[in-house]
Amino acid sequence: MGWFWGSSSPKDDGSSNPLSHLDPALRDFLLKESPLKPSPPPAPRRSSEPTPTPAAPETPSPTQGPRTVNSPYGDRYADIWAQYTPQGLTQASKSSQEQLADILQAYKYRKSLIARAALENCVGEQSALHECYRHGSFAQKARGCGVEKGQLQDCYTTQTKFLQAMGYMSDFARPAEVDERIQMHADKLYQEQVRQDELAEEEKRAERAAREGRKS
């Protein structure tokens, strides 16, 4: 476990960087990929300032219904957002271990949202694969619908990379329209890539046909 955890500090007052004990490569990765960032250490309080009185925690009413999911995306990702607890802007009251757990949780849910968006963008490839399973020719089914399966896998992998590179869901506090535009742009980039690959394949077939024509 030496790669994940560094040397532990004997005392943790909750104000240190929760990523300070991680391997530098892993720390940089989490700082880039997780929507939740570690909170900065609190500014030192002046001696003349009064000590703030902590507010009493709110006690839920016994008749209170299920927790409302306050998601900027409405019901679109309700099943995922229902499992994610927003951490707010300040985590200074939490220990470094608790802050790190929150950062890892935010990274995990961002990864889930990216996977969901990639599958939404690949709905055409999913439909083609299902159609092959149901009504494909004997030759297609004998090959296990490998062509359609490969197209879906390529779409999913490429869309995931585009979404991640363009910062999809990298900030849960920003308007939902930003991430929707990123999702649409990722799909546009993939469709352009598919068209370029098709044109390149057509050129290769034309060149092969021309060579065969010269030989005959």
Short mmCIF file of C-alpha atoms in Angstrom, two decimals:
data_model
loop_
_atom_site.label_atom_id
_atom_site.label_comp_id
_atom_site.label_asym_id
_atom_site.label_seq_id
_atom_site.Cartn_x
_atom_site.Cartn_y
_atom_site.Cartn_z
CA MET A 1 0.00 0.00 0.00
CA GLY A 2 3.01 2.28 -0.13
CA TRP A 3 1.95 3.66 -3.50
CA PHE A 4 -1.42 4.83 -2.24
CA TRP A 5 -0.52 6.01 1.26
CA GLY A 6 2.64 7.80 2.24
CA SER A 7 4.00 8.13 5.72
CA SER A 8 1.19 9.01 8.09
CA SER A 9 1.31 11.97 10.42
CA PRO A 10 0.92 11.23 14.15
CA LYS A 11 -1.55 14.07 14.51
CA ASP A 12 -4.31 15.14 12.13
CA ASP A 13 -6.20 18.31 13.03
CA GLY A 14 -8.31 18.25 9.83
CA SER A 15 -6.70 21.39 8.39
CA SER A 16 -3.84 19.73 6.46
CA ASN A 17 -4.06 18.79 2.82
CA PRO A 18 -5.81 15.40 2.69
CA LEU A 19 -3.80 14.47 -0.40
CA SER A 20 -0.41 15.29 1.12
CA HIS A 21 0.36 11.66 2.04
CA LEU A 22 -0.48 10.20 -1.37
CA ASP A 23 1.91 9.24 -4.10
CA PRO A 24 2.57 12.43 -6.16
CA ALA A 25 1.26 10.87 -9.38
CA LEU A 26 -1.96 9.75 -7.68
CA ARG A 27 -2.35 13.11 -5.95
CA ASP A 28 -2.05 15.01 -9.23
CA PHE A 29 -4.54 12.62 -10.86
CA LEU A 30 -7.16 13.13 -8.15
CA LEU A 31 -6.70 16.90 -8.15
CA LYS A 32 -7.38 16.88 -11.89
CA GLU A 33 -10.18 14.30 -12.09
CA SER A 34 -12.23 14.70 -8.91
CA PRO A 35 -14.93 17.42 -8.88
CA LEU A 36 -14.30 17.88 -5.14
CA LYS A 37 -11.07 19.62 -4.19
CA PRO A 38 -9.38 19.65 -0.78
CA SER A 39 -10.29 22.62 1.36
CA PRO A 40 -7.50 25.11 2.12
CA PRO A 41 -6.32 25.44 5.71
CA PRO A 42 -8.42 27.95 7.68
CA ALA A 43 -6.96 31.43 8.05
CA PRO A 44 -5.56 32.13 11.55
CA ARG A 45 -8.06 33.95 13.74
CA ARG A 46 -7.07 37.27 15.23
CA SER A 47 -6.99 37.46 19.00
CA SER A 48 -9.50 40.31 18.96
CA GLU A 49 -12.07 38.34 16.97
CA PRO A 50 -14.79 36.57 18.97
CA THR A 51 -14.87 32.81 18.86
CA PRO A 52 -17.76 31.72 16.60
CA THR A 53 -20.41 29.58 18.22
CA PRO A 54 -21.08 26.42 16.21
CA ALA A 55 -24.64 26.05 15.06
CA ALA A 56 -26.64 23.16 16.45
CA PRO A 57 -27.12 20.33 13.96
CA GLU A 58 -30.54 20.16 12.39
CA THR A 59 -32.60 17.26 13.69
CA PRO A 60 -34.72 15.63 10.97
CA SER A 61 -38.41 15.41 11.67
CA PRO A 62 -39.81 11.88 12.13
CA THR A 63 -42.38 12.67 9.47
CA GLN A 64 -39.81 13.94 7.00
CA GLY A 65 -39.93 12.15 3.65
CA PRO A 66 -37.00 10.76 1.66
CA ARG A 67 -34.06 13.03 0.91
CA THR A 68 -34.67 15.29 -2.08
CA VAL A 69 -31.94 15.03 -4.70
CA ASN A 70 -30.89 18.60 -5.50
CA SER A 71 -29.37 17.92 -8.90
CA PRO A 72 -29.00 20.53 -11.65
CA TYR A 73 -29.78 17.71 -14.09
CA GLY A 74 -33.27 16.98 -12.74
CA ASP A 75 -34.22 13.30 -12.97
CA ARG A 76 -31.66 12.52 -15.66
CA TYR A 77 -29.06 11.07 -13.25
CA ALA A 78 -31.34 10.68 -10.23
CA ASP A 79 -30.21 7.13 -9.47
CA ILE A 80 -26.56 8.21 -9.26
CA TRP A 81 -27.08 11.57 -7.58
CA ALA A 82 -29.24 9.94 -4.90
CA GLN A 83 -26.10 8.17 -3.67
CA TYR A 84 -23.90 11.27 -3.72
CA THR A 85 -23.88 13.68 -0.79
CA PRO A 86 -22.71 17.20 -1.74
CA GLN A 87 -19.89 18.24 0.53
CA GLY A 88 -20.19 22.01 0.26
CA LEU A 89 -17.37 24.47 -0.25
CA THR A 90 -15.61 24.01 3.10
CA GLN A 91 -14.46 20.80 4.72
CA ALA A 92 -12.15 22.24 7.34
CA SER A 93 -14.14 20.58 10.13
CA LYS A 94 -13.35 17.14 8.73
CA SER A 95 -10.19 15.15 9.20
CA SER A 96 -7.82 14.55 6.32
CA GLN A 97 -9.00 10.97 6.03
CA GLU A 98 -12.64 12.09 5.79
CA GLN A 99 -11.79 14.73 3.20
CA LEU A 100 -9.88 12.16 1.15
CA ALA A 101 -12.85 9.77 1.32
CA ASP A 102 -15.11 12.55 0.02
CA ILE A 103 -12.71 13.32 -2.84
CA LEU A 104 -12.54 9.67 -3.82
CA GLN A 105 -16.33 9.41 -3.66
CA ALA A 106 -16.72 12.45 -5.91
CA TYR A 107 -14.24 10.94 -8.38
CA LYS A 108 -16.16 7.65 -8.39
CA TYR A 109 -19.49 9.33 -9.12
CA ARG A 110 -17.99 11.52 -11.82
CA LYS A 111 -16.66 8.35 -13.44
CA SER A 112 -20.17 6.84 -13.27
CA LEU A 113 -21.69 9.94 -14.88
CA ILE A 114 -19.10 9.90 -17.68
CA ALA A 115 -19.89 6.24 -18.38
CA ARG A 116 -23.62 7.01 -18.48
CA ALA A 117 -23.12 9.94 -20.87
CA ALA A 118 -20.89 7.85 -23.15
CA LEU A 119 -23.56 5.15 -23.39
CA GLU A 120 -26.19 7.80 -24.16
CA ASN A 121 -24.03 9.04 -27.03
CA CYS A 122 -23.64 5.47 -28.31
CA VAL A 123 -27.35 4.68 -28.45
CA GLY A 124 -27.15 4.11 -32.23
CA GLU A 125 -24.43 1.51 -31.84
CA GLN A 126 -26.38 -0.17 -29.03
CA SER A 127 -29.46 -0.38 -31.24
CA ALA A 128 -27.43 -1.88 -34.09
CA LEU A 129 -26.02 -4.56 -31.78
CA HIS A 130 -29.45 -5.46 -30.38
CA GLU A 131 -30.88 -5.58 -33.91
CA CYS A 132 -28.10 -7.95 -34.92
CA TYR A 133 -28.85 -10.22 -31.96
CA ARG A 134 -32.57 -10.29 -32.81
CA HIS A 135 -32.73 -10.18 -36.61
CA GLY A 136 -29.17 -10.55 -37.85
CA SER A 137 -28.19 -12.92 -40.62
CA PHE A 138 -26.81 -16.38 -39.92
CA ALA A 139 -23.30 -15.19 -40.74
CA GLN A 140 -23.61 -12.23 -38.34
CA LYS A 141 -24.86 -14.40 -35.50
CA ALA A 142 -22.20 -17.03 -36.22
CA ARG A 143 -19.59 -14.34 -35.63
CA GLY A 144 -21.36 -13.26 -32.44
CA CYS A 145 -22.24 -9.90 -34.03
CA GLY A 146 -18.57 -9.07 -33.64
CA VAL A 147 -18.66 -6.11 -36.05
CA GLU A 148 -21.50 -4.39 -34.21
CA LYS A 149 -20.00 -5.27 -30.85
CA GLY A 150 -16.67 -3.76 -31.87
CA GLN A 151 -18.37 -0.58 -33.08
CA LEU A 152 -20.15 -0.18 -29.74
CA GLN A 153 -16.94 -0.78 -27.78
CA ASP A 154 -15.03 1.70 -29.94
CA CYS A 155 -17.79 4.29 -29.53
CA TYR A 156 -17.94 3.87 -25.76
CA THR A 157 -14.16 3.99 -25.30
CA THR A 158 -13.68 7.03 -27.54
CA GLN A 159 -16.64 8.96 -26.13
CA THR A 160 -15.39 8.31 -22.58
CA LYS A 161 -11.97 9.72 -23.46
CA PHE A 162 -13.49 12.79 -25.12
CA LEU A 163 -15.80 13.49 -22.17
CA GLN A 164 -13.00 13.10 -19.65
CA ALA A 165 -10.55 15.24 -21.63
CA MET A 166 -13.10 18.06 -22.04
CA GLY A 167 -13.89 18.19 -18.32
CA TYR A 168 -17.35 16.64 -18.34
CA MET A 169 -18.81 16.77 -14.80
CA SER A 170 -15.57 18.22 -13.43
CA ASP A 171 -17.50 20.86 -11.47
CA PHE A 172 -20.84 19.92 -9.94
CA ALA A 173 -21.57 23.56 -9.06
CA ARG A 174 -21.71 24.90 -12.60
CA PRO A 175 -24.90 25.03 -14.72
CA ALA A 176 -26.08 21.78 -16.27
CA GLU A 177 -26.03 23.37 -19.72
CA VAL A 178 -22.22 23.41 -19.68
CA ASP A 179 -21.94 19.66 -19.32
CA GLU A 180 -24.75 19.07 -21.81
CA ARG A 181 -22.80 21.07 -24.41
CA ILE A 182 -19.68 19.06 -23.60
CA GLN A 183 -21.61 15.81 -24.08
CA MET A 184 -22.98 16.95 -27.44
CA HIS A 185 -19.53 18.13 -28.56
CA ALA A 186 -18.00 14.77 -27.61
CA ASP A 187 -20.59 13.01 -29.75
CA LYS A 188 -19.93 15.42 -32.62
CA LEU A 189 -16.19 14.74 -32.45
CA TYR A 190 -16.78 11.00 -32.49
CA GLN A 191 -19.15 11.16 -35.47
CA GLU A 192 -16.57 13.24 -37.37
CA GLN A 193 -13.94 10.65 -36.54
CA VAL A 194 -16.21 7.86 -37.83
CA ARG A 195 -16.80 9.73 -41.09
CA GLN A 196 -13.08 10.30 -41.55
CA ASP A 197 -12.40 6.60 -40.97
CA GLU A 198 -15.09 5.68 -43.51
CA LEU A 199 -13.61 8.06 -46.10
CA ALA A 200 -10.14 6.64 -45.51
CA GLU A 201 -11.49 3.10 -45.96
CA GLU A 202 -13.25 4.10 -49.19
CA GLU A 203 -10.02 5.58 -50.54
CA LYS A 204 -8.18 2.35 -49.74
CA ARG A 205 -10.83 0.30 -51.55
CA ALA A 206 -10.65 2.63 -54.55
CA GLU A 207 -6.86 2.31 -54.66
CA ARG A 208 -7.05 -1.48 -54.48
CA ALA A 209 -9.67 -1.53 -57.27
CA ALA A 210 -7.48 0.72 -59.41
CA ARG A 211 -4.42 -1.51 -58.92
CA GLU A 212 -6.42 -4.62 -59.78
CA GLY A 213 -7.79 -2.86 -62.88
CA ARG A 214 -4.28 -2.02 -64.09
CA LYS A 215 -3.14 -5.61 -63.57
CA SER A 216 -6.02 -6.99 -65.64
#
